[in-house]
Amino acid sequence: MNTLIQFNNIRISLSRKPILNIEKLIIPSHQCTLMTGRNGSGKTTLFKIMSGLLKPDHTTVEYQGLTMDWKQAKPYIQKDIIYLHQQPYLFDASVAENIAYGLHRNGENKSVAHNKVMQALDWANLSHLAHRSAKQLSGGEKQRVALTRARILSPRLLLLDEPTASMDIEAKKQTSELLQRLKTEGVSIMISSHETHTVDHIADHHLHLEEGVLTSLELKSNTDNVTVLNPSRHTK
Amino acid sequence: MNDLSQASINAFQLLISGNSDIWEIISLSFGVSFSAILIATPPALVIAFFLAFFQFRLRRACIALFNTFMSVPAVIIGLTLYLMLSRSGPLGDLKLLFTQQAMIIGQILLCFPLLVAMAHASFQAADRRAWETAITLGAKPWRAFFTLIYEVRFGLIAAIVAGFGRVIAEIGCSMMVGGNILHATRNIPTAIALETSKGEFAQGIALGMVLLVLSLSLNAGVSIFQGKGELRS
Ligand SMILES: Nc1ncnc2c1ncn2[C@@H]1O[C@H](COP(=O)(O)OP(=O)(O)O)[C@@H](O)[C@H]1O
Ligand SMILES: [Mg+2]
């Protein structure tokens, strides 16, 4: 198992209340890590720290052979790790413009960017929605646009904050399928969930967050009492 | 009464005939107020954004300060600025008193707190996820800031329109630091006051109509844009 990135001693207090105290967090590359924890256990906080959006009180980051503090690591993790909100936020623009948003940072020329967007739309089966206003999409469609908008930037790691929490079965299936494909493409994925019994079948590891402490659990493989997020695996 | 209707008819004729004095006053008014808004808006937006999105000491005090300054009467701002700019004042060497620049400065001071307060309310209502999404997709803070401006544009336009409405109609400050000099610093409100006091109602009414129509449409504009902003979010 190769390590993509490792965080040591993540500590953060919000409004003087200690939220996280994580000794070690190892994210393996090309794999999917499931992180469970009840509401308020700090999943979102952890993801925001990992993606460079929220400064912790302390952490060290081991990445690409370097050991850095959070501030030094920020440019690296902001470039390679993308955080997706529980309810994705789409800009007040068309679907295609939303997907193109991040391409600006690479200074891509217009026609290259355009082609990339077309391919990405096709990849996610969103071509028919290209010119629709993103604000009018359904929750599942928004999630797929957000995933596509992230994927186009070739991130190393995607952090998905309770991606399927408020979705119907059909939307869950489509999202799971896209995640599966992302994983095959070599993107590392971390998914959070507040249902401890949920097992997403694309997950390779299971972490559990409780009282600010992270523990590693055996991945439950019996599906008797768990919600199945990705049924495709059963048929194989 | 007859006098008044005659004056109103004259007023219409003045406007339609393209009376050069009247249109000069109107365009001067617009020029000064547009400049003031144009200069005041960018820093006001930046300050409003910081007040809404960053935690720092005295943040609440700053917000309260801008809200309070909104209600300072124009004539007080005029008086203060007059004292600063007058020959013996600390800025007297700039020789700005009774110039359009002085009027612009006065109007900037007048609309700035309003712009900050209204823009702050817009940013406050903006979705925090918009900022985080822009950053996580690799936008530099400046670009994320402009993205956010775009996301709350209707509220910001409402703020700018309201600010313009305030300065285009104010009289106290323009009178004090502009001096109502024809061809130089006479704008719509000061002209109305002067013409009326001279008993020449036609020009006063003509300018009054322009100002009234303008103020009504600006206010309607504020409501429309605020409504649009709410619909979107
Ligand atoms: N800005 C904040 N200020 C104070 N406390 C916060 C803030 N954000 C989150 N918290 C607290 O941190 C804890 C973890 O929140 P969060 O990371 O959102 O949990 P989860 O995503 O697992 O539901 C909660 O108890 C929450 O109340
Ligand atoms: Mg959460």
Short mmCIF file of C-alpha atoms in Angstrom, two decimals, chain A residues 32-222:
data_model
loop_
_atom_site.label_atom_id
_atom_site.label_comp_id
_atom_site.label_asym_id
_atom_site.label_seq_id
_atom_site.Cartn_x
_atom_site.Cartn_y
_atom_site.Cartn_z
CA CYS A 32 -11.03 4.75 -1.35
CA THR A 33 -11.22 5.50 2.34
CA LEU A 34 -14.53 5.64 4.14
CA MET A 35 -14.72 7.81 7.24
CA THR A 36 -17.71 7.40 9.48
CA GLY A 37 -18.66 9.47 12.49
CA ARG A 38 -21.86 10.80 13.93
CA ASN A 39 -23.08 14.33 13.26
CA GLY A 40 -20.81 16.87 14.89
CA SER A 41 -17.89 14.47 15.25
CA GLY A 42 -15.67 16.72 13.12
CA LYS A 43 -15.71 15.11 9.67
CA THR A 44 -16.26 18.35 7.82
CA THR A 45 -13.67 20.11 9.95
CA LEU A 46 -11.10 17.42 9.15
CA PHE A 47 -11.82 17.59 5.42
CA LYS A 48 -11.44 21.36 5.39
CA ILE A 49 -8.09 21.09 7.15
CA MET A 50 -6.93 18.41 4.70
CA SER A 51 -7.91 20.48 1.67
CA GLY A 52 -6.26 23.67 2.87
CA LEU A 53 -9.46 25.56 3.62
CA LEU A 54 -9.20 25.65 7.40
CA LYS A 55 -6.09 26.26 9.45
CA PRO A 56 -5.68 23.81 12.32
CA ASP A 57 -3.94 24.67 15.57
CA HIS A 58 -1.30 22.15 14.70
CA THR A 59 -0.42 19.48 12.17
CA THR A 60 2.47 18.23 10.15
CA VAL A 61 2.01 17.01 6.62
CA GLU A 62 4.15 14.43 4.87
CA TYR A 63 3.71 14.77 1.16
CA GLN A 64 5.91 13.99 -1.82
CA GLY A 65 8.89 13.30 0.40
CA LEU A 66 8.55 16.57 2.28
CA THR A 67 7.54 17.13 5.86
CA MET A 68 5.81 20.45 6.27
CA ASP A 69 3.57 22.33 8.61
CA TRP A 70 0.07 23.14 7.41
CA LYS A 71 0.99 26.58 6.08
CA GLN A 72 3.88 25.26 4.02
CA ALA A 73 1.74 22.40 2.77
CA LYS A 74 -1.17 24.63 1.83
CA PRO A 75 -0.17 25.34 -1.78
CA TYR A 76 0.44 21.62 -2.41
CA ILE A 77 -2.75 20.39 -0.82
CA GLN A 78 -4.85 23.12 -2.38
CA LYS A 79 -3.56 22.06 -5.74
CA ASP A 80 -3.92 18.30 -5.37
CA ILE A 81 -6.80 17.86 -2.94
CA ILE A 82 -10.30 19.01 -3.76
CA TYR A 83 -13.06 19.24 -1.19
CA LEU A 84 -16.68 18.66 -2.22
CA HIS A 85 -19.37 20.04 0.04
CA GLN A 86 -22.21 17.89 1.30
CA GLN A 87 -24.51 20.07 -0.78
CA PRO A 88 -22.32 21.12 -3.67
CA TYR A 89 -22.23 24.81 -4.46
CA LEU A 90 -22.62 25.60 -8.13
CA PHE A 91 -21.89 29.10 -9.36
CA ASP A 92 -24.68 31.15 -10.86
CA ALA A 93 -23.70 30.23 -14.41
CA SER A 94 -24.24 27.44 -16.92
CA VAL A 95 -23.19 23.86 -16.24
CA ALA A 96 -20.38 24.15 -18.80
CA GLU A 97 -19.09 27.37 -17.23
CA ASN A 98 -19.12 25.74 -13.82
CA ILE A 99 -17.04 22.87 -15.08
CA ALA A 100 -14.61 25.23 -16.76
CA TYR A 101 -14.13 27.30 -13.59
CA GLY A 102 -10.94 25.69 -12.32
CA LEU A 103 -9.23 25.57 -15.70
CA HIS A 104 -8.44 29.27 -15.41
CA ARG A 105 -5.73 28.55 -12.90
CA ASN A 106 -3.70 26.60 -15.42
CA GLY A 107 -4.00 29.44 -17.90
CA GLU A 108 -5.25 26.99 -20.49
CA ASN A 109 -5.93 28.47 -23.89
CA LYS A 110 -9.57 28.76 -24.83
CA SER A 111 -9.92 25.96 -27.35
CA VAL A 112 -8.02 23.45 -25.22
CA ALA A 113 -10.21 24.36 -22.27
CA HIS A 114 -13.34 24.10 -24.39
CA ASN A 115 -12.40 20.61 -25.56
CA LYS A 116 -11.67 19.53 -22.03
CA VAL A 117 -15.06 20.74 -20.89
CA MET A 118 -16.80 18.92 -23.74
CA GLN A 119 -14.99 15.70 -22.89
CA ALA A 120 -15.75 16.11 -19.22
CA LEU A 121 -19.44 16.67 -19.90
CA ASP A 122 -19.46 13.57 -22.00
CA TRP A 123 -17.63 11.61 -19.30
CA ALA A 124 -20.35 12.38 -16.77
CA ASN A 125 -23.25 12.07 -19.17
CA LEU A 126 -24.05 15.72 -18.71
CA SER A 127 -23.74 16.93 -22.29
CA HIS A 128 -27.47 17.50 -22.59
CA LEU A 129 -27.32 19.88 -19.60
CA ALA A 130 -24.29 21.87 -20.80
CA HIS A 131 -26.11 25.15 -21.29
CA ARG A 132 -28.62 24.84 -18.49
CA SER A 133 -28.37 27.18 -15.55
CA ALA A 134 -26.60 25.26 -12.81
CA LYS A 135 -28.86 26.69 -10.11
CA GLN A 136 -31.83 24.84 -11.59
CA LEU A 137 -30.42 21.33 -11.44
CA SER A 138 -31.60 18.60 -9.13
CA GLY A 139 -29.46 17.54 -6.17
CA GLY A 140 -28.07 14.49 -7.96
CA GLU A 141 -27.25 16.45 -11.09
CA LYS A 142 -25.51 19.11 -9.00
CA GLN A 143 -23.40 16.43 -7.36
CA ARG A 144 -22.36 15.06 -10.74
CA VAL A 145 -21.49 18.54 -12.02
CA ALA A 146 -19.43 19.15 -8.89
CA LEU A 147 -17.58 15.85 -9.36
CA THR A 148 -16.90 16.64 -13.00
CA ARG A 149 -15.76 20.16 -12.15
CA ALA A 150 -13.26 18.63 -9.72
CA ARG A 151 -12.11 15.79 -11.96
CA ILE A 152 -11.21 18.12 -14.82
CA LEU A 153 -8.42 19.50 -12.61
CA SER A 154 -6.85 16.05 -12.23
CA PRO A 155 -6.73 16.08 -8.42
CA ARG A 156 -4.80 13.45 -6.50
CA LEU A 157 -7.37 13.19 -3.76
CA LEU A 158 -11.07 13.97 -3.62
CA LEU A 159 -12.73 14.57 -0.27
CA LEU A 160 -16.45 13.94 -0.50
CA ASP A 161 -18.46 15.20 2.42
CA GLU A 162 -21.48 12.92 2.89
CA PRO A 163 -22.05 12.82 -0.86
CA THR A 164 -25.17 10.72 -0.91
CA ALA A 165 -26.80 11.84 2.32
CA SER A 166 -29.76 13.56 0.72
CA MET A 167 -30.11 11.62 -2.51
CA ASP A 168 -32.63 9.21 -3.90
CA ILE A 169 -31.60 5.72 -4.96
CA GLU A 170 -31.16 6.57 -8.62
CA ALA A 171 -28.95 9.58 -7.93
CA LYS A 172 -26.92 7.55 -5.45
CA LYS A 173 -26.32 4.92 -8.08
CA GLN A 174 -25.13 7.44 -10.65
CA THR A 175 -22.82 9.12 -8.14
CA SER A 176 -21.39 5.79 -7.02
CA GLU A 177 -20.73 4.86 -10.60
CA LEU A 178 -18.82 8.07 -11.27
CA LEU A 179 -16.80 7.53 -8.08
CA GLN A 180 -15.97 4.02 -9.15
CA ARG A 181 -14.69 5.32 -12.46
CA LEU A 182 -12.66 8.04 -10.77
CA LYS A 183 -11.03 5.41 -8.64
CA THR A 184 -10.14 3.34 -11.68
CA GLU A 185 -8.61 6.46 -13.18
CA GLY A 186 -6.25 6.56 -10.22
CA VAL A 187 -7.82 9.28 -8.10
CA SER A 188 -7.72 8.63 -4.37
CA ILE A 189 -11.04 9.18 -2.68
CA MET A 190 -12.16 9.79 0.84
CA ILE A 191 -15.85 9.70 1.68
CA SER A 192 -17.48 10.69 4.93
CA SER A 193 -20.75 9.42 6.28
CA HIS A 194 -22.66 9.82 9.51
CA GLU A 195 -24.26 6.40 9.18
CA THR A 196 -21.89 3.99 10.85
CA HIS A 197 -23.56 1.09 9.12
CA THR A 198 -23.19 2.43 5.66
CA VAL A 199 -20.66 0.61 3.61
CA ASP A 200 -19.88 2.06 0.29
CA HIS A 201 -18.65 -0.83 -1.75
CA ILE A 202 -15.95 1.13 -3.41
CA ALA A 203 -14.31 1.65 -0.02
CA ASP A 204 -11.05 -0.14 0.72
CA HIS A 205 -10.55 1.20 4.22
CA HIS A 206 -12.76 2.26 7.03
CA LEU A 207 -11.89 4.97 9.54
CA HIS A 208 -14.12 6.05 12.36
CA LEU A 209 -14.11 9.45 14.01
CA GLU A 210 -15.32 9.75 17.56
CA GLU A 211 -14.65 12.42 20.17
CA GLY A 212 -12.04 13.90 17.90
CA VAL A 213 -10.09 10.67 17.69
CA LEU A 214 -9.68 8.60 14.58
CA THR A 215 -9.62 4.81 14.72
CA SER A 216 -9.18 2.31 11.95
CA LEU A 217 -11.87 -0.34 11.65
CA GLU A 218 -12.19 -3.55 9.75
CA LEU A 219 -14.18 -2.95 6.62
CA LYS A 220 -17.47 -4.70 7.14
CA SER A 221 -18.02 -6.98 4.24
CA ASN A 222 -21.24 -8.62 5.31
#
